[in-house]
Amino acid sequence: MADSRTATLYRMVLPDHTCPFGVRAKQILQSEGFTVDDRILRSREEVDAFKAEHDVATTPQIFIDDERIGGSDDLERYLAK
């Protein structure tokens, strides 16, 4: 169903730092009509484990239809298509 678009967003929210790119990615997705499955990485260990598991250098990472789109800049390019 094209009318129920869901995106999974993995973003860093540490006690002393909230990643602004993760916040931005969530806002972009919501403004585009996506339901966001917001997965918060709450510690440096969780962030490092996620990056190792997915072989990525940065967070946030956005997945749409089980496809990794990438970070917030990648998301903007993806949605511009």
Short mmCIF file of N, CA and C in Angstrom, two decimals:
data_model
loop_
_atom_site.label_atom_id
_atom_site.label_comp_id
_atom_site.label_asym_id
_atom_site.label_seq_id
_atom_site.Cartn_x
_atom_site.Cartn_y
_atom_site.Cartn_z
N MET A 1 0.84 -1.20 0.00
CA MET A 1 0.00 0.00 0.00
C MET A 1 0.88 1.25 0.00
N ALA A 2 0.73 2.04 -0.98
CA ALA A 2 1.56 3.23 -1.11
C ALA A 2 1.17 4.31 -0.10
N ASP A 3 -0.03 4.21 0.48
CA ASP A 3 -0.46 5.27 1.39
C ASP A 3 -0.01 5.04 2.83
N SER A 4 0.64 3.94 3.12
CA SER A 4 1.14 3.71 4.48
C SER A 4 2.64 3.49 4.41
N ARG A 5 3.35 4.55 4.19
CA ARG A 5 4.80 4.46 4.07
C ARG A 5 5.42 4.52 5.45
N THR A 6 6.31 3.57 5.69
CA THR A 6 6.99 3.50 6.98
C THR A 6 8.49 3.54 6.75
N ALA A 7 9.16 4.30 7.59
CA ALA A 7 10.62 4.35 7.56
C ALA A 7 11.14 4.01 8.94
N THR A 8 12.25 3.31 8.97
CA THR A 8 12.91 3.02 10.24
C THR A 8 14.12 3.94 10.34
N LEU A 9 14.19 4.67 11.44
CA LEU A 9 15.25 5.64 11.65
C LEU A 9 16.05 5.23 12.87
N TYR A 10 17.34 5.02 12.69
CA TYR A 10 18.24 4.76 13.81
C TYR A 10 19.01 6.05 14.05
N ARG A 11 18.88 6.62 15.26
CA ARG A 11 19.56 7.88 15.53
C ARG A 11 20.10 7.90 16.95
N MET A 12 21.10 8.75 17.14
CA MET A 12 21.82 8.84 18.40
C MET A 12 21.20 9.91 19.30
N VAL A 13 20.81 9.47 20.49
CA VAL A 13 20.36 10.40 21.52
C VAL A 13 21.07 9.99 22.81
N LEU A 14 22.21 10.63 23.04
CA LEU A 14 23.01 10.33 24.23
C LEU A 14 22.64 11.32 25.33
N PRO A 15 22.98 11.00 26.59
CA PRO A 15 22.64 11.92 27.68
C PRO A 15 23.16 13.34 27.46
N ASP A 16 24.31 13.46 26.80
CA ASP A 16 24.91 14.79 26.63
C ASP A 16 24.89 15.27 25.18
N HIS A 17 24.23 14.50 24.28
CA HIS A 17 24.26 14.89 22.87
C HIS A 17 23.10 14.25 22.12
N THR A 18 22.33 15.09 21.46
CA THR A 18 21.30 14.59 20.53
C THR A 18 21.77 14.97 19.13
N CYS A 19 21.91 13.97 18.28
CA CYS A 19 22.42 14.21 16.93
C CYS A 19 21.43 15.07 16.14
N PRO A 20 21.86 16.25 15.70
CA PRO A 20 20.95 17.13 14.96
C PRO A 20 20.54 16.54 13.60
N PHE A 21 21.38 15.70 13.02
CA PHE A 21 21.04 15.09 11.73
C PHE A 21 19.92 14.07 11.90
N GLY A 22 19.90 13.39 13.04
CA GLY A 22 18.82 12.45 13.33
C GLY A 22 17.50 13.17 13.51
N VAL A 23 17.54 14.30 14.22
CA VAL A 23 16.34 15.12 14.41
C VAL A 23 15.83 15.60 13.06
N ARG A 24 16.75 16.06 12.22
CA ARG A 24 16.39 16.56 10.90
C ARG A 24 15.79 15.46 10.03
N ALA A 25 16.41 14.29 10.05
CA ALA A 25 15.91 13.17 9.25
C ALA A 25 14.49 12.81 9.66
N LYS A 26 14.23 12.80 10.98
CA LYS A 26 12.88 12.47 11.45
C LYS A 26 11.88 13.51 10.96
N GLN A 27 12.25 14.79 11.03
CA GLN A 27 11.36 15.86 10.57
C GLN A 27 11.08 15.73 9.07
N ILE A 28 12.11 15.43 8.29
CA ILE A 28 11.94 15.28 6.84
C ILE A 28 10.99 14.13 6.55
N LEU A 29 11.22 12.99 7.19
CA LEU A 29 10.37 11.82 6.96
C LEU A 29 8.92 12.11 7.31
N GLN A 30 8.71 12.74 8.45
CA GLN A 30 7.34 13.05 8.86
C GLN A 30 6.68 14.03 7.90
N SER A 31 7.45 15.02 7.43
CA SER A 31 6.88 15.99 6.51
C SER A 31 6.54 15.37 5.16
N GLU A 32 7.21 14.24 4.84
CA GLU A 32 6.93 13.52 3.59
C GLU A 32 5.84 12.47 3.77
N GLY A 33 5.26 12.41 4.96
CA GLY A 33 4.15 11.50 5.19
C GLY A 33 4.50 10.11 5.66
N PHE A 34 5.74 9.91 6.06
CA PHE A 34 6.16 8.61 6.55
C PHE A 34 5.77 8.44 8.01
N THR A 35 5.40 7.21 8.36
CA THR A 35 5.32 6.82 9.76
C THR A 35 6.74 6.41 10.14
N VAL A 36 7.28 7.01 11.20
CA VAL A 36 8.68 6.78 11.56
C VAL A 36 8.78 5.82 12.74
N ASP A 37 9.46 4.71 12.49
CA ASP A 37 9.82 3.78 13.56
C ASP A 37 11.15 4.30 14.10
N ASP A 38 11.06 5.07 15.18
CA ASP A 38 12.21 5.82 15.69
C ASP A 38 13.01 4.96 16.67
N ARG A 39 14.15 4.48 16.21
CA ARG A 39 15.00 3.61 17.04
C ARG A 39 16.13 4.46 17.63
N ILE A 40 16.07 4.67 18.91
CA ILE A 40 17.04 5.53 19.59
C ILE A 40 18.24 4.70 20.04
N LEU A 41 19.43 5.17 19.68
CA LEU A 41 20.68 4.58 20.17
C LEU A 41 21.11 5.45 21.35
N ARG A 42 21.07 4.88 22.57
CA ARG A 42 21.19 5.69 23.78
C ARG A 42 22.57 5.70 24.43
N SER A 43 23.51 4.97 23.88
CA SER A 43 24.86 4.97 24.46
C SER A 43 25.89 4.88 23.34
N ARG A 44 27.09 5.28 23.65
CA ARG A 44 28.17 5.17 22.67
C ARG A 44 28.34 3.72 22.25
N GLU A 45 28.16 2.79 23.19
CA GLU A 45 28.29 1.37 22.88
C GLU A 45 27.22 0.93 21.87
N GLU A 46 25.97 1.39 22.06
CA GLU A 46 24.91 1.04 21.12
C GLU A 46 25.20 1.62 19.74
N VAL A 47 25.69 2.86 19.71
CA VAL A 47 26.02 3.51 18.44
C VAL A 47 27.13 2.73 17.73
N ASP A 48 28.19 2.40 18.46
CA ASP A 48 29.32 1.68 17.86
C ASP A 48 28.90 0.29 17.37
N ALA A 49 28.06 -0.39 18.15
CA ALA A 49 27.60 -1.73 17.75
C ALA A 49 26.73 -1.64 16.50
N PHE A 50 25.86 -0.64 16.44
CA PHE A 50 25.01 -0.46 15.26
C PHE A 50 25.87 -0.19 14.02
N LYS A 51 26.84 0.72 14.16
CA LYS A 51 27.69 1.05 13.01
C LYS A 51 28.48 -0.17 12.54
N ALA A 52 28.96 -0.97 13.48
CA ALA A 52 29.71 -2.18 13.11
C ALA A 52 28.78 -3.19 12.42
N GLU A 53 27.58 -3.38 12.96
CA GLU A 53 26.64 -4.36 12.40
C GLU A 53 26.23 -4.01 10.98
N HIS A 54 26.04 -2.72 10.72
CA HIS A 54 25.56 -2.29 9.40
C HIS A 54 26.68 -1.79 8.49
N ASP A 55 27.93 -1.82 9.01
CA ASP A 55 29.09 -1.38 8.25
C ASP A 55 28.92 0.04 7.71
N VAL A 56 28.54 0.94 8.63
CA VAL A 56 28.38 2.36 8.29
C VAL A 56 29.25 3.19 9.22
N ALA A 57 29.59 4.39 8.77
CA ALA A 57 30.48 5.25 9.54
C ALA A 57 29.72 6.25 10.41
N THR A 58 28.47 6.49 10.09
CA THR A 58 27.75 7.55 10.78
C THR A 58 26.31 7.15 11.10
N THR A 59 25.74 7.87 12.03
CA THR A 59 24.30 7.83 12.26
C THR A 59 23.82 9.26 12.05
N PRO A 60 22.58 9.46 11.68
CA PRO A 60 21.51 8.48 11.60
C PRO A 60 21.61 7.62 10.35
N GLN A 61 20.86 6.54 10.37
CA GLN A 61 20.68 5.69 9.19
C GLN A 61 19.19 5.46 9.02
N ILE A 62 18.73 5.62 7.79
CA ILE A 62 17.32 5.50 7.47
C ILE A 62 17.13 4.28 6.58
N PHE A 63 16.09 3.49 6.90
CA PHE A 63 15.71 2.33 6.10
C PHE A 63 14.27 2.52 5.65
N ILE A 64 14.01 2.32 4.36
CA ILE A 64 12.66 2.38 3.80
C ILE A 64 12.45 1.08 3.03
N ASP A 65 11.38 0.37 3.34
CA ASP A 65 11.10 -0.93 2.71
C ASP A 65 12.31 -1.87 2.81
N ASP A 66 12.91 -1.92 4.00
CA ASP A 66 14.06 -2.79 4.27
C ASP A 66 15.29 -2.46 3.44
N GLU A 67 15.30 -1.32 2.80
CA GLU A 67 16.47 -0.86 2.03
C GLU A 67 17.14 0.26 2.81
N ARG A 68 18.46 0.14 3.00
CA ARG A 68 19.17 1.21 3.70
C ARG A 68 19.34 2.38 2.74
N ILE A 69 18.78 3.51 3.12
CA ILE A 69 18.89 4.72 2.32
C ILE A 69 20.19 5.45 2.65
N GLY A 70 20.54 5.48 3.92
CA GLY A 70 21.75 6.16 4.37
C GLY A 70 21.41 7.20 5.40
N GLY A 71 22.21 8.26 5.42
CA GLY A 71 22.04 9.34 6.40
C GLY A 71 21.07 10.40 5.91
N SER A 72 21.05 11.53 6.60
CA SER A 72 20.05 12.56 6.27
C SER A 72 20.29 13.17 4.88
N ASP A 73 21.54 13.36 4.48
CA ASP A 73 21.82 13.88 3.13
C ASP A 73 21.37 12.87 2.07
N ASP A 74 21.63 11.58 2.33
CA ASP A 74 21.21 10.53 1.41
C ASP A 74 19.68 10.50 1.30
N LEU A 75 19.01 10.71 2.44
CA LEU A 75 17.55 10.73 2.46
C LEU A 75 17.02 11.85 1.56
N GLU A 76 17.63 13.01 1.65
CA GLU A 76 17.17 14.13 0.82
C GLU A 76 17.34 13.81 -0.66
N ARG A 77 18.46 13.18 -1.03
CA ARG A 77 18.68 12.79 -2.43
C ARG A 77 17.65 11.73 -2.85
N TYR A 78 17.37 10.77 -1.97
CA TYR A 78 16.42 9.70 -2.25
C TYR A 78 15.03 10.29 -2.50
N LEU A 79 14.61 11.22 -1.67
CA LEU A 79 13.27 11.79 -1.79
C LEU A 79 13.15 12.75 -2.96
N ALA A 80 14.28 13.26 -3.45
CA ALA A 80 14.26 14.20 -4.56
C ALA A 80 14.06 13.48 -5.91
N LYS A 81 14.21 12.17 -5.90
CA LYS A 81 14.07 11.39 -7.15
C LYS A 81 12.66 11.45 -7.68
#
